[in-house]
């Protein structure tokens, strides 16, 4: 049952019941009051008539009274002085005189009447309603019963007219009320209907749908909250879609990365198995099998690292940035010489918070990537930079993300106490940049290169035993350090990668 | 299937609400009719405002007559009663209460007052013996909220009629004083013209114990007497009017509270 119909039915029932009950109470009350007033007036008439009887007894004397009781004297003249319709009865309840129509049952009132009270009853005489009041007018041991009747038909007719008018008013009120209730329920449910329509659209996948503002009442608040919820759902759905796409890409890439070495391994193994090959060719085939096997092993190790980084717990340690970078540069110096790449490192002194092994992996991956990009010159710099452009909210988000990655909220806060970055007033961080003059990364690829298995130049990467996992690992490591990788490249003349680390301001000095 | 069920429920609820709306009207009408019938079929009893019945045995009447003592009403109280009579909205008849004169005493008081005037032929001499064609008497009070003893508000209103003479009197039920009188009669049966207004006032409103501080002759036939404390004034008006070309006398006596009086 629709809400509008419910409102209509409930309000109609309540309105009708209240109106009718109110009308019943008021009309009943009016009728009772009017009738009581008529009874009061009738008693007054009786009292007046009683005075007339008494005056007659005083002025005409006891003899007249006894004669009248015996039917000797006519009581007609006395009755003519009285108000209303009257009747006289002897104490034996014999009718002495009656102005009521014949057959009127007035005697019924005469039982149990005492001197100090009168009795009344309503009686329909002909087509009219009367209230009859009866009482005793004593005269020594004798006396008469006096009955006075007052016409109250006009009160009944008045009540009938009131009931008729009430009926007309009620019918009009119900008719108008029903129309108003219908309109009211339509107005009341209109925004709810809009809400339902929008909900259906959202349920059908149109997450951009919103409800127009409907005022500041409860329905308006509901609409506003609904819009907020829809926005949150839309954002969440987008994130989920993105995650799903990344997972699909991951699975597809992973399958492809497995297939390539496995094809080589299967091919070369098949060749050795099926043919008699010269020793040199056997060695060559075995080398390819070994090489592809190593590649698969490296791939599995990197995937394992990625999993560990996603769920592991790490504790950052305070280290001297200059010494750290110098040590790492020394590690890659031989490799650079072998590749005939010019490598330089310039680092300022500062105390930074790092997890040594992870940071080393990050550093070596970035340098290795630069080398794979065909760079002739690789330059590593480390210096303190003001993070004025970086909002505290951004830093907090970075820290929060590192907490989530570490899986232990105690780790970063401990180190935060050691380093200045989390403090609001210390808006400076240690920025390490790795620059190369290699092939660069197209601008459109920059936001995807940290996805697992994503490779800008797939053929070259595979040729160089790359699987597209290195930068994904680096991104995870950067997050653990409360930072993220920032890539700058025009896609032609090299790439610049930056990572910022927390520093301890007190120990900061100029380095080499 | 579900939609059809909802439609059925909606139709049923709409039918219920319309039944309540229209059926309720007939139910209300029926209930009102029943209540009326119940009210009209009942009987009731009303206690009379009486501490003694008006009509007494001779012994009781004699005893009551002996028991009744005229209650002296102070002028201030008289003024208050007159004001309340003016303000009262409804005349309430009742039987005599304690210390109030009964009907017989009231009628007798009126007869004596008329006899006094008849002896001086201000009214026809035939009224001396108190034989009237018709006498009516009614004791009543006014319905009004007051701190005054309610018995003080009661008054006997009497009408005496004989031939062409019609006399209306209002007698204060506790003091037995006549506070209002209106006499109308044919001129030929009266010698009222032979008396001055002051003389008629002295006869019609005798103040044995109360002195009069001021007498104002407003105009011919209208006399005002201000009582001792200046709280009440007595008015007498004597007029000659023509009824069917026959001259008639109308003599009126009434008391008025003085507007200028302040306690």
XYZ file of C-alpha atoms in Angstrom:
775
model
C 0.000 0.000 0.000
C 1.438 3.344 -1.005
C 2.320 5.947 1.571
C -0.038 8.488 -0.005
C -2.925 6.024 0.238
C -2.028 5.250 3.854
C -2.001 8.948 4.734
C -5.322 9.456 2.946
C -7.038 6.530 4.681
C -5.656 7.240 8.168
C -6.361 10.980 8.076
C -9.838 10.432 6.614
C -10.710 7.914 9.325
C -9.276 10.073 12.102
C -10.819 13.276 10.752
C -14.263 11.658 10.319
C -14.191 10.014 13.734
C -13.024 13.192 15.482
C -15.572 15.363 13.663
C -18.460 12.992 14.335
C -17.497 12.392 17.945
C -17.155 16.144 18.523
C -20.502 16.741 16.845
C -22.171 13.995 18.856
C -20.842 15.371 22.146
C -21.797 18.954 21.321
C -25.286 18.149 20.041
C -25.964 15.826 22.987
C -24.779 18.489 25.387
C -26.912 21.145 23.705
C -29.922 18.870 23.783
C -29.488 17.987 27.446
C -28.979 21.609 28.442
C -31.975 22.712 26.376
C -34.181 20.016 27.857
C -33.021 20.758 31.393
C -33.873 24.395 30.785
C -37.302 23.363 29.534
C -37.839 21.244 32.626
C -36.771 24.176 34.784
C -39.183 26.455 32.935
C -41.948 23.889 33.330
C -41.327 23.677 37.071
C -41.550 27.468 37.222
C -44.829 27.305 35.343
C -46.004 24.701 37.805
C -44.984 26.956 40.689
C -46.900 29.829 39.194
C -49.964 27.643 38.701
C -49.610 26.411 42.248
C -49.729 30.051 43.434
C -52.926 30.481 41.439
C -54.470 27.463 43.169
C -53.375 28.713 46.573
C -54.656 32.225 45.894
C -58.011 30.737 44.930
C -58.106 28.669 48.089
C -57.311 31.724 50.213
C -59.747 34.029 48.540
C -62.579 31.578 47.914
C -62.256 29.651 51.159
C -62.251 26.053 52.314
C -65.885 25.496 51.384
C -65.246 26.284 47.758
C -62.305 23.899 47.713
C -64.295 21.054 49.221
C -67.135 21.829 46.806
C -64.780 21.822 43.873
C -63.402 18.456 44.978
C -66.906 17.145 45.086
C -67.648 18.502 41.614
C -69.994 21.119 43.020
C -67.969 24.097 41.781
C -66.366 24.569 38.425
C -62.572 24.860 38.431
C -62.520 26.161 34.870
C -62.051 29.822 35.865
C -59.074 28.920 38.012
C -57.532 26.954 35.166
C -57.985 29.906 32.814
C -55.668 32.002 35.008
C -52.889 29.435 34.702
C -50.011 29.122 32.280
C -49.502 26.118 30.024
C -51.818 23.130 29.869
C -53.107 21.986 33.259
C -55.009 19.181 34.897
C -56.294 18.670 38.452
C -56.638 15.359 40.211
C -58.063 14.515 43.619
C -55.908 12.690 46.145
C -57.739 9.557 44.986
C -56.311 10.348 41.507
C -59.724 11.048 40.030
C -59.562 13.629 37.274
C -61.249 16.890 38.366
C -60.346 18.896 35.290
C -57.994 18.330 32.388
C -57.037 20.624 29.574
C -55.001 17.836 27.960
C -56.431 15.900 25.031
C -58.447 12.851 25.987
C -56.412 9.741 26.558
C -53.391 11.610 27.877
C -51.758 9.432 30.456
C -51.025 12.145 33.051
C -51.962 9.990 36.071
C -48.789 7.958 35.708
C -46.872 10.848 37.256
C -48.934 11.019 40.416
C -47.466 8.066 42.274
C -44.921 8.696 45.025
C -45.302 12.476 44.966
C -44.399 14.253 48.190
C -45.145 17.805 49.307
C -41.623 19.100 48.913
C -40.908 17.842 45.419
C -42.481 17.650 42.006
C -42.091 14.958 39.371
C -41.716 15.423 35.649
C -41.783 13.289 32.541
C -41.836 13.797 28.796
C -44.959 12.740 26.975
C -45.917 12.882 23.345
C -49.428 14.269 23.043
C -50.722 14.215 19.502
C -47.869 15.322 17.309
C -46.162 17.394 19.969
C -43.836 16.639 22.828
C -44.711 17.959 26.294
C -42.954 17.949 29.595
C -45.460 17.292 32.355
C -44.784 18.467 35.906
C -46.950 17.137 38.701
C -47.061 18.037 42.360
C -49.276 18.011 45.410
C -51.101 21.119 46.635
C -52.244 20.201 50.155
C -55.115 21.719 52.077
C -55.074 20.300 55.554
C -55.812 16.599 55.289
C -57.154 17.141 51.779
C -55.446 18.545 48.686
C -55.221 18.171 44.960
C -52.665 17.039 42.444
C -51.725 19.735 39.984
C -50.267 18.733 36.602
C -48.777 21.358 34.327
C -47.704 20.595 30.773
C -45.300 22.691 28.728
C -44.791 22.211 25.006
C -41.143 21.364 24.243
C -41.667 20.344 20.629
C -39.692 23.355 19.441
C -36.623 22.040 21.274
C -36.877 18.718 19.443
C -37.401 20.484 16.142
C -34.464 22.739 16.903
C -32.319 19.716 17.594
C -33.418 18.097 14.344
C -32.457 21.257 12.487
C -29.075 21.286 14.224
C -28.475 17.647 13.287
C -29.437 18.397 9.683
C -27.105 21.392 9.554
C -24.354 19.376 11.170
C -24.872 16.740 8.471
C -24.511 19.335 5.723
C -21.417 20.839 7.361
C -19.975 17.361 7.887
C -20.557 16.334 4.268
C -18.962 19.547 3.020
C -16.055 19.232 5.441
C -15.445 15.601 4.499
C -15.611 16.375 0.765
C -13.239 19.344 1.044
C -11.125 17.476 3.598
C -10.683 14.482 1.290
C -9.525 16.712 -1.547
C -7.141 18.520 0.798
C -5.851 15.250 2.229
C -5.252 13.907 -1.288
C -3.372 17.069 -2.201
C -1.492 17.061 1.064
C -0.441 13.433 0.721
C 0.603 14.076 -2.895
C 2.730 17.044 -1.828
C 4.159 15.059 1.076
C 5.072 12.012 -0.999
C 6.319 13.884 -4.067
C 9.931 14.221 -2.846
C 9.830 10.619 -1.649
C 8.720 9.533 -5.116
C 11.609 11.513 -6.593
C 13.907 9.775 -4.138
C 12.548 6.381 -5.220
C 13.068 7.247 -8.903
C 16.655 8.319 -8.284
C 17.283 5.213 -6.165
C 16.082 3.031 -9.025
C 18.383 4.823 -11.460
C 21.326 4.380 -9.127
C 20.389 0.734 -8.639
C 20.437 0.410 -12.436
C 24.028 1.652 -12.428
C 23.582 5.363 -13.041
C 25.723 6.424 -10.083
C 25.901 10.051 -11.180
C 22.176 10.566 -10.536
C 21.318 13.003 -7.724
C 18.166 14.444 -6.125
C 17.402 18.135 -6.541
C 17.361 20.151 -3.296
C 13.913 19.916 -1.639
C 14.164 22.314 1.292
C 15.393 21.991 4.837
C 12.759 19.694 6.310
C 13.279 16.033 7.153
C 12.724 14.981 3.546
C 15.199 17.629 2.407
C 17.732 16.325 4.919
C 17.065 12.795 3.730
C 17.663 13.930 0.129
C 20.907 15.670 1.111
C 22.095 12.604 3.036
C 21.043 10.401 0.143
C 23.087 12.542 -2.247
C 26.076 12.247 0.069
C 25.602 8.507 0.237
C 25.267 8.320 -3.562
C 28.496 10.304 -3.947
C 30.263 7.952 -1.543
C 28.858 4.941 -3.376
C 29.909 6.401 -6.728
C 33.429 7.009 -5.433
C 33.588 3.556 -3.925
C 32.285 1.947 -7.098
C 34.866 3.841 -9.116
C 37.599 2.640 -6.786
C 36.313 -0.901 -6.951
C 36.129 -0.698 -10.738
C 39.670 0.593 -10.816
C 40.824 -2.163 -8.491
C 38.995 -4.758 -10.572
C 40.607 -3.428 -13.724
C 44.016 -3.488 -12.075
C 43.433 -7.043 -10.912
C 42.331 -8.107 -14.372
C 45.397 -6.453 -15.853
C 47.508 -8.091 -13.166
C 46.182 -11.559 -13.942
C 46.489 -11.040 -17.700
C 49.994 -9.676 -17.395
C 51.002 -12.343 -14.956
C 49.735 -15.046 -17.269
C 51.563 -13.445 -20.172
C 54.787 -13.130 -18.168
C 54.553 -16.799 -17.254
C 53.722 -17.862 -20.773
C 56.743 -16.198 -22.423
C 59.507 -17.953 -20.437
C 57.500 -21.179 -20.283
C 57.195 -21.171 -24.076
C 60.962 -20.844 -24.368
C 61.584 -23.492 -21.717
C 59.112 -25.916 -23.302
C 60.459 -25.234 -26.773
C 64.089 -25.755 -25.877
C 63.325 -28.788 -23.694
C 61.311 -30.313 -26.556
C 64.179 -29.675 -28.910
C 66.698 -31.407 -26.620
C 64.296 -34.305 -26.084
C 63.378 -34.949 -29.669
C 66.648 -34.336 -31.506
C 70.264 -35.292 -31.258
C 71.911 -31.911 -30.996
C 75.529 -31.011 -31.113
C 77.047 -30.140 -27.741
C 77.195 -26.446 -28.507
C 73.516 -26.317 -29.383
C 72.665 -28.396 -26.296
C 74.546 -25.873 -24.166
C 72.786 -23.036 -25.904
C 69.355 -24.621 -25.278
C 70.217 -25.403 -21.668
C 71.354 -21.817 -21.228
C 67.993 -20.530 -22.513
C 66.136 -22.901 -20.211
C 68.275 -21.788 -17.267
C 67.931 -18.147 -18.199
C 64.154 -18.305 -18.473
C 64.004 -20.314 -15.252
C 65.992 -17.631 -13.484
C 63.593 -15.095 -14.884
C 60.652 -17.024 -13.520
C 62.388 -17.304 -10.148
C 63.054 -13.550 -10.110
C 59.445 -12.958 -11.020
C 58.184 -15.150 -8.202
C 60.558 -13.508 -5.703
C 59.395 -10.048 -6.696
C 55.758 -11.049 -6.421
C 56.535 -12.440 -2.992
C 58.200 -9.150 -2.051
C 55.153 -7.252 -3.268
C 52.901 -9.408 -1.093
C 55.181 -9.003 1.916
C 55.313 -5.243 1.438
C 51.547 -5.084 1.250
C 50.994 -6.931 4.512
C 54.276 -6.752 6.443
C 55.242 -4.566 9.392
C 58.272 -2.330 9.198
C 60.012 0.012 11.597
C 61.754 3.126 10.298
C 65.194 3.969 11.684
C 66.978 7.293 11.905
C 69.941 7.398 9.493
C 72.277 9.975 7.983
C 71.062 10.662 4.451
C 74.445 11.628 3.091
C 76.128 8.409 4.280
C 73.191 6.319 3.135
C 73.219 7.669 -0.405
C 76.993 7.488 -0.611
C 76.940 3.843 0.433
C 74.218 2.976 -2.072
C 76.025 4.872 -4.822
C 79.122 2.822 -4.144
C 77.066 -0.339 -4.533
C 76.000 0.615 -8.059
C 79.314 2.166 -9.160
C 80.693 -1.101 -10.598
C 77.461 -1.811 -12.454
C 77.487 1.725 -13.894
C 81.051 1.379 -15.052
C 80.229 -1.913 -16.706
C 77.312 -0.330 -18.527
C 79.408 2.700 -19.278
C 76.924 5.032 -17.620
C 78.020 8.225 -15.987
C 76.755 8.218 -12.416
C 76.923 11.034 -9.862
C 75.496 11.557 -6.402
C 75.101 14.849 -4.496
C 73.623 14.641 -1.042
C 73.093 17.198 1.724
C 73.379 16.150 5.300
C 70.185 15.334 7.173
C 68.826 12.743 9.486
C 66.101 10.741 7.733
C 63.745 7.935 8.732
C 64.209 4.855 6.564
C 63.994 1.082 6.599
C 67.452 0.367 5.250
C 66.866 -2.822 3.245
C 63.655 -1.561 1.693
C 65.163 1.792 0.846
C 68.138 0.056 -0.760
C 65.739 -2.001 -2.910
C 63.943 1.216 -3.865
C 67.209 2.950 -4.754
C 68.608 0.051 -6.787
C 65.312 -0.383 -8.677
C 65.168 3.297 -9.605
C 68.800 3.304 -10.772
C 68.281 -0.001 -12.600
C 65.203 1.367 -14.360
C 67.152 4.446 -15.392
C 69.864 2.199 -16.832
C 67.286 0.050 -18.635
C 65.830 3.212 -20.166
C 69.133 3.603 -22.010
C 70.472 6.479 -19.950
C 74.029 7.688 -20.468
C 73.977 9.849 -17.372
C 72.307 9.138 -14.067
C 72.322 11.742 -11.332
C 71.161 11.216 -7.767
C 70.573 14.253 -5.523
C 69.462 14.544 -1.922
C 68.491 17.814 -0.283
C 66.106 19.363 2.145
C 63.161 21.093 0.562
C 60.440 23.165 1.981
C 57.095 21.497 1.593
C 55.146 24.734 1.600
C 53.198 23.611 -1.413
C 52.362 20.339 0.222
C 49.397 20.514 2.528
C 49.459 19.058 5.977
C 46.450 17.002 4.941
C 48.493 15.507 2.127
C 51.257 14.634 4.512
C 48.806 13.161 6.944
C 47.338 11.094 4.114
C 50.794 9.886 3.188
C 51.479 8.951 6.801
C 48.115 7.276 7.096
C 48.739 5.247 3.949
C 52.085 4.136 5.338
C 50.357 3.056 8.526
C 47.876 1.026 6.528
C 50.619 -0.611 4.523
C 52.696 -1.413 7.569
C 49.689 -2.934 9.240
C 50.822 -1.668 12.615
C 49.809 1.763 13.691
C 52.454 1.776 16.413
C 55.365 1.779 14.022
C 54.993 5.166 12.374
C 53.896 7.116 15.452
C 57.066 5.904 17.226
C 59.238 7.157 14.449
C 57.093 10.261 14.148
C 58.217 11.174 17.604
C 61.779 10.849 16.408
C 61.384 12.930 13.257
C 60.059 16.351 12.567
C 57.829 15.738 9.573
C 54.614 14.850 11.389
C 54.777 18.086 13.382
C 52.667 20.789 11.884
C 55.351 23.452 12.191
C 58.129 21.348 10.485
C 57.146 21.684 6.832
C 60.479 20.493 5.385
C 61.345 17.077 3.983
C 64.393 15.379 2.559
C 63.875 14.911 -1.170
C 65.913 12.314 -3.085
C 65.758 12.593 -6.872
C 67.042 10.124 -9.477
C 67.423 11.772 -12.882
C 68.412 10.140 -16.131
C 68.630 11.093 -19.790
C 67.100 7.873 -21.072
C 64.105 7.341 -23.325
C 61.666 8.824 -20.846
C 58.060 7.913 -20.155
C 55.136 9.187 -22.243
C 52.922 11.557 -20.221
C 49.879 9.297 -20.669
C 51.687 6.360 -19.047
C 52.934 8.191 -15.957
C 49.929 7.362 -13.798
C 50.065 3.634 -14.607
C 53.748 2.790 -14.399
C 53.524 1.828 -10.722
C 50.943 -0.866 -11.490
C 52.261 -4.410 -11.298
C 53.299 -5.897 -14.677
C 52.772 -2.577 -16.426
C 55.552 -1.920 -18.902
C 55.948 1.084 -21.124
C 58.060 -0.746 -23.686
C 57.204 -4.423 -23.234
C 59.608 -5.871 -25.757
C 62.556 -3.974 -24.388
C 61.617 -4.766 -20.803
C 61.398 -8.488 -21.458
C 64.599 -8.399 -23.362
C 66.171 -6.923 -20.271
C 64.509 -9.531 -18.037
C 61.995 -6.951 -16.747
C 58.568 -8.059 -15.585
C 56.977 -4.718 -14.732
C 57.024 -5.306 -10.994
C 59.926 -3.071 -9.936
C 58.095 0.244 -9.797
C 55.110 -1.370 -8.072
C 57.532 -2.505 -5.371
C 59.094 0.989 -5.243
C 55.675 2.578 -4.802
C 54.904 0.269 -1.868
C 58.274 1.065 -0.286
C 57.672 4.806 -0.734
C 54.327 4.457 1.007
C 55.969 2.646 3.917
C 58.220 5.712 4.211
C 55.239 8.041 4.330
C 55.791 9.252 0.799
C 55.068 8.439 -2.803
C 56.968 8.371 -6.038
C 56.693 11.451 -8.210
C 57.619 10.970 -11.851
C 58.450 13.808 -14.200
C 59.067 13.079 -17.852
C 58.263 14.503 -21.250
C 58.573 11.043 -22.865
C 61.679 12.007 -24.840
C 64.552 13.320 -22.813
C 64.831 11.291 -19.642
C 62.944 10.881 -16.410
C 63.134 12.404 -12.971
C 61.841 10.407 -9.970
C 61.468 12.041 -6.553
C 60.797 10.630 -3.133
C 60.572 12.718 0.052
C 61.524 11.444 3.483
C 60.859 12.686 7.015
C 63.756 14.535 8.585
C 64.831 15.429 12.094
C 65.347 19.214 12.044
C 67.800 19.486 14.989
C 70.431 17.291 13.375
C 70.213 18.822 9.928
C 73.521 20.116 8.565
C 74.918 20.844 5.204
C 76.511 17.728 3.610
C 78.814 17.091 0.641
C 0.853 -10.868 -8.154
C 2.371 -8.681 -5.460
C 1.116 -5.517 -7.206
C -2.403 -6.936 -7.411
C -2.309 -7.752 -3.701
C -1.240 -4.187 -2.867
C -3.999 -2.784 -5.063
C -6.504 -4.999 -3.266
C -5.287 -3.811 0.141
C -5.381 -0.167 -1.009
C -8.927 -0.579 -2.302
C -9.969 -2.270 0.943
C -8.464 0.508 3.071
C -10.100 3.180 0.918
C -13.416 1.364 1.329
C -12.908 1.184 5.110
C -12.123 4.899 5.356
C -15.152 5.835 3.238
C -17.301 3.488 5.304
C -16.081 5.174 8.483
C -16.668 8.618 6.949
C -20.200 7.983 5.716
C -21.259 5.131 7.971
C -20.055 7.134 10.966
C -22.609 9.781 10.126
C -25.500 7.337 10.269
C -24.094 5.819 13.454
C -23.879 9.272 15.053
C -27.452 10.025 14.013
C -28.620 6.723 15.442
C -26.774 7.337 18.720
C -28.293 10.817 18.998
C -31.786 9.405 18.386
C -31.237 6.744 21.035
C -29.975 9.289 23.535
C -33.013 11.491 22.870
C -35.346 8.550 23.272
C -33.628 7.578 26.511
C -33.919 11.138 27.793
C -37.550 11.486 26.784
C -38.545 8.147 28.285
C -37.107 8.994 31.698
C -38.826 10.672 34.604
C -37.289 12.932 37.199
C -37.980 14.750 40.414
C -37.208 18.346 41.313
C -37.097 19.548 44.901
C -39.101 22.718 45.467
C -37.425 25.748 47.004
C -39.531 25.528 50.041
C -39.130 25.275 53.754
C -42.827 25.541 54.405
C -45.677 25.076 52.032
C -47.676 28.096 51.116
C -50.922 26.514 51.977
C -51.219 25.781 55.666
C -53.829 24.471 57.985
C -55.578 27.135 59.996
C -53.498 26.302 63.016
C -50.317 26.350 61.011
C -51.320 29.610 59.354
C -52.042 31.183 62.706
C -48.760 29.943 64.019
C -46.937 31.235 60.966
C -48.700 34.555 61.282
C -47.587 34.796 64.854
C -44.084 33.697 63.908
C -43.794 36.260 61.127
C -42.303 39.463 62.345
C -41.726 42.325 60.042
C -38.049 42.609 59.407
C -36.785 46.165 59.501
C -34.694 46.766 56.407
C -31.975 49.424 56.796
C -31.998 52.030 54.077
C -28.613 50.989 52.699
C -29.780 47.397 52.440
C -32.997 48.589 50.844
C -30.943 50.391 48.215
C -28.869 47.266 47.606
C -32.001 45.129 47.180
C -33.504 47.600 44.728
C -30.297 47.593 42.702
C -30.239 43.774 42.634
C -33.862 43.698 41.517
C -32.884 45.957 38.651
C -29.857 43.823 37.721
C -31.617 40.470 38.090
C -32.191 38.808 34.746
C -34.810 36.256 35.609
C -37.745 36.014 37.981
C -37.647 32.777 39.966
C -40.920 31.781 41.679
C -40.617 29.869 44.919
C -42.487 28.916 48.054
C -42.092 31.076 51.178
C -38.985 30.543 53.262
C -38.327 31.071 56.921
C -39.055 34.659 58.136
C -40.915 35.437 54.916
C -44.607 36.187 54.908
C -46.860 33.563 53.382
C -49.388 34.157 50.647
C -52.272 34.691 53.036
C -50.329 37.326 54.952
C -49.256 38.997 51.743
C -52.802 39.118 50.406
C -54.022 40.426 53.755
C -51.334 43.103 53.849
C -52.364 44.231 50.387
C -56.016 44.251 51.315
C -55.330 46.434 54.385
C -53.293 48.862 52.283
C -56.110 49.065 49.736
C -58.657 49.483 52.564
C -56.709 52.471 53.875
C -56.950 54.139 50.497
C -60.574 53.092 50.080
C -61.526 54.670 53.404
C -60.285 57.973 51.976
C -61.943 57.194 48.640
C -58.663 57.445 46.782
C -59.774 54.084 45.443
C -63.477 53.133 45.316
C -65.089 52.755 48.690
C -66.351 49.306 47.707
C -62.862 47.882 48.191
C -62.896 48.425 51.943
C -64.281 44.978 52.718
C -61.616 43.234 50.625
C -64.039 41.530 48.291
C -62.305 41.287 44.941
C -63.248 39.577 41.694
C -59.778 38.192 41.251
C -56.636 38.017 43.329
C -53.364 36.551 42.112
C -50.197 36.247 44.119
C -46.749 35.082 43.254
C -43.633 34.939 45.376
C -40.433 35.273 43.449
C -36.838 36.298 43.634
C -34.254 37.340 41.077
C -31.477 35.101 39.818
C -28.297 36.923 40.727
C -25.038 36.308 42.559
C -24.892 38.258 45.814
C -23.477 38.054 49.312
C -26.800 39.265 50.653
C -29.105 36.785 52.397
C -31.136 35.543 49.437
C -34.351 35.659 51.463
C -34.072 39.474 51.399
C -34.526 39.442 47.616
C -37.935 37.775 47.673
C -41.047 39.792 46.911
C -44.707 39.077 46.651
C -46.324 40.320 43.469
C -50.059 40.644 43.834
C -52.837 41.730 41.611
C -56.239 42.743 42.885
C -59.029 43.279 40.426
C -62.588 44.392 40.904
C -64.786 45.953 38.246
C -62.722 48.648 36.566
C -60.107 48.832 39.307
C -56.791 47.092 38.818
C -54.199 47.223 41.576
C -50.712 45.723 41.309
C -48.561 45.548 44.406
C -45.047 44.393 45.155
C -44.511 43.572 48.801
C -41.087 42.860 50.210
C -41.421 39.338 51.636
C -39.423 39.931 54.826
C -40.326 43.501 55.704
C -43.933 43.335 54.575
C -43.565 46.841 53.111
C -45.167 47.805 49.826
C -42.335 48.952 47.571
C -44.310 49.214 44.401
C -47.920 49.965 43.677
C -49.836 50.736 40.550
C -53.537 51.635 40.647
C -55.615 52.204 37.580
C -59.298 53.021 37.774
C -62.013 55.092 36.211
C -61.935 58.675 37.419
C -65.570 58.738 38.318
C -65.107 56.148 41.067
C -62.308 57.986 42.854
C -61.761 61.155 44.783
C -58.016 61.046 44.351
C -57.961 64.476 42.774
C -59.005 65.852 46.171
C -55.643 64.849 47.699
C -52.284 66.342 47.148
C -49.405 64.194 46.049
C -47.809 64.570 49.459
C -50.940 63.393 51.182
C -51.242 60.421 48.883
C -47.567 59.603 49.418
C -48.068 59.682 53.183
C -50.938 57.230 52.846
C -49.386 54.915 50.289
C -45.840 54.840 51.673
C -46.165 55.402 55.425
C -42.750 55.670 57.063
C -43.479 55.510 60.704
C -39.906 55.187 61.873
C -38.123 56.685 58.935
C -37.990 60.400 58.469
C -37.865 62.054 55.099
C -35.059 64.503 54.484
C -36.244 66.053 51.293
C -39.385 66.380 49.255
C -39.203 67.367 45.649
C -42.249 68.223 43.633
C -40.888 67.478 40.186
C -43.923 68.609 38.282
C -47.615 68.467 38.680
C -48.507 65.031 40.024
C -44.962 63.694 40.465
C -43.471 63.763 43.921
C -40.147 62.466 45.141
C -39.247 61.900 48.756
C -35.646 61.205 49.670
C -35.353 58.999 52.702
C -33.334 59.861 55.796
C -29.958 58.452 54.725
C -30.283 59.650 51.168
C -29.891 56.136 49.782
C -33.412 55.615 48.523
C -36.095 57.849 47.141
C -39.836 57.203 46.963
C -41.709 58.343 43.877
C -45.386 59.014 43.460
C -46.929 59.780 40.165
C -50.568 60.693 39.663
C -51.848 60.835 36.114
C -55.144 61.249 34.394
C -55.465 59.404 31.110
C -58.356 58.869 28.778
C -59.394 55.292 28.111
C -62.065 55.125 25.366
C -62.819 58.811 25.991
C -63.415 58.045 29.637
C -61.024 59.733 32.085
C -59.011 57.318 34.178
C -56.573 57.724 37.025
C -53.236 55.985 37.196
C -51.474 56.277 40.521
C -47.978 54.793 40.766
C -45.678 54.402 43.709
C -42.164 53.078 43.448
C -38.805 53.205 45.199
C -35.553 54.025 43.507
C -31.964 53.732 44.686
C -30.331 57.165 44.732
C -27.506 57.416 42.195
C -25.895 60.215 44.178
C -25.556 58.063 47.277
C -22.037 56.947 48.294
C -21.204 54.937 51.358
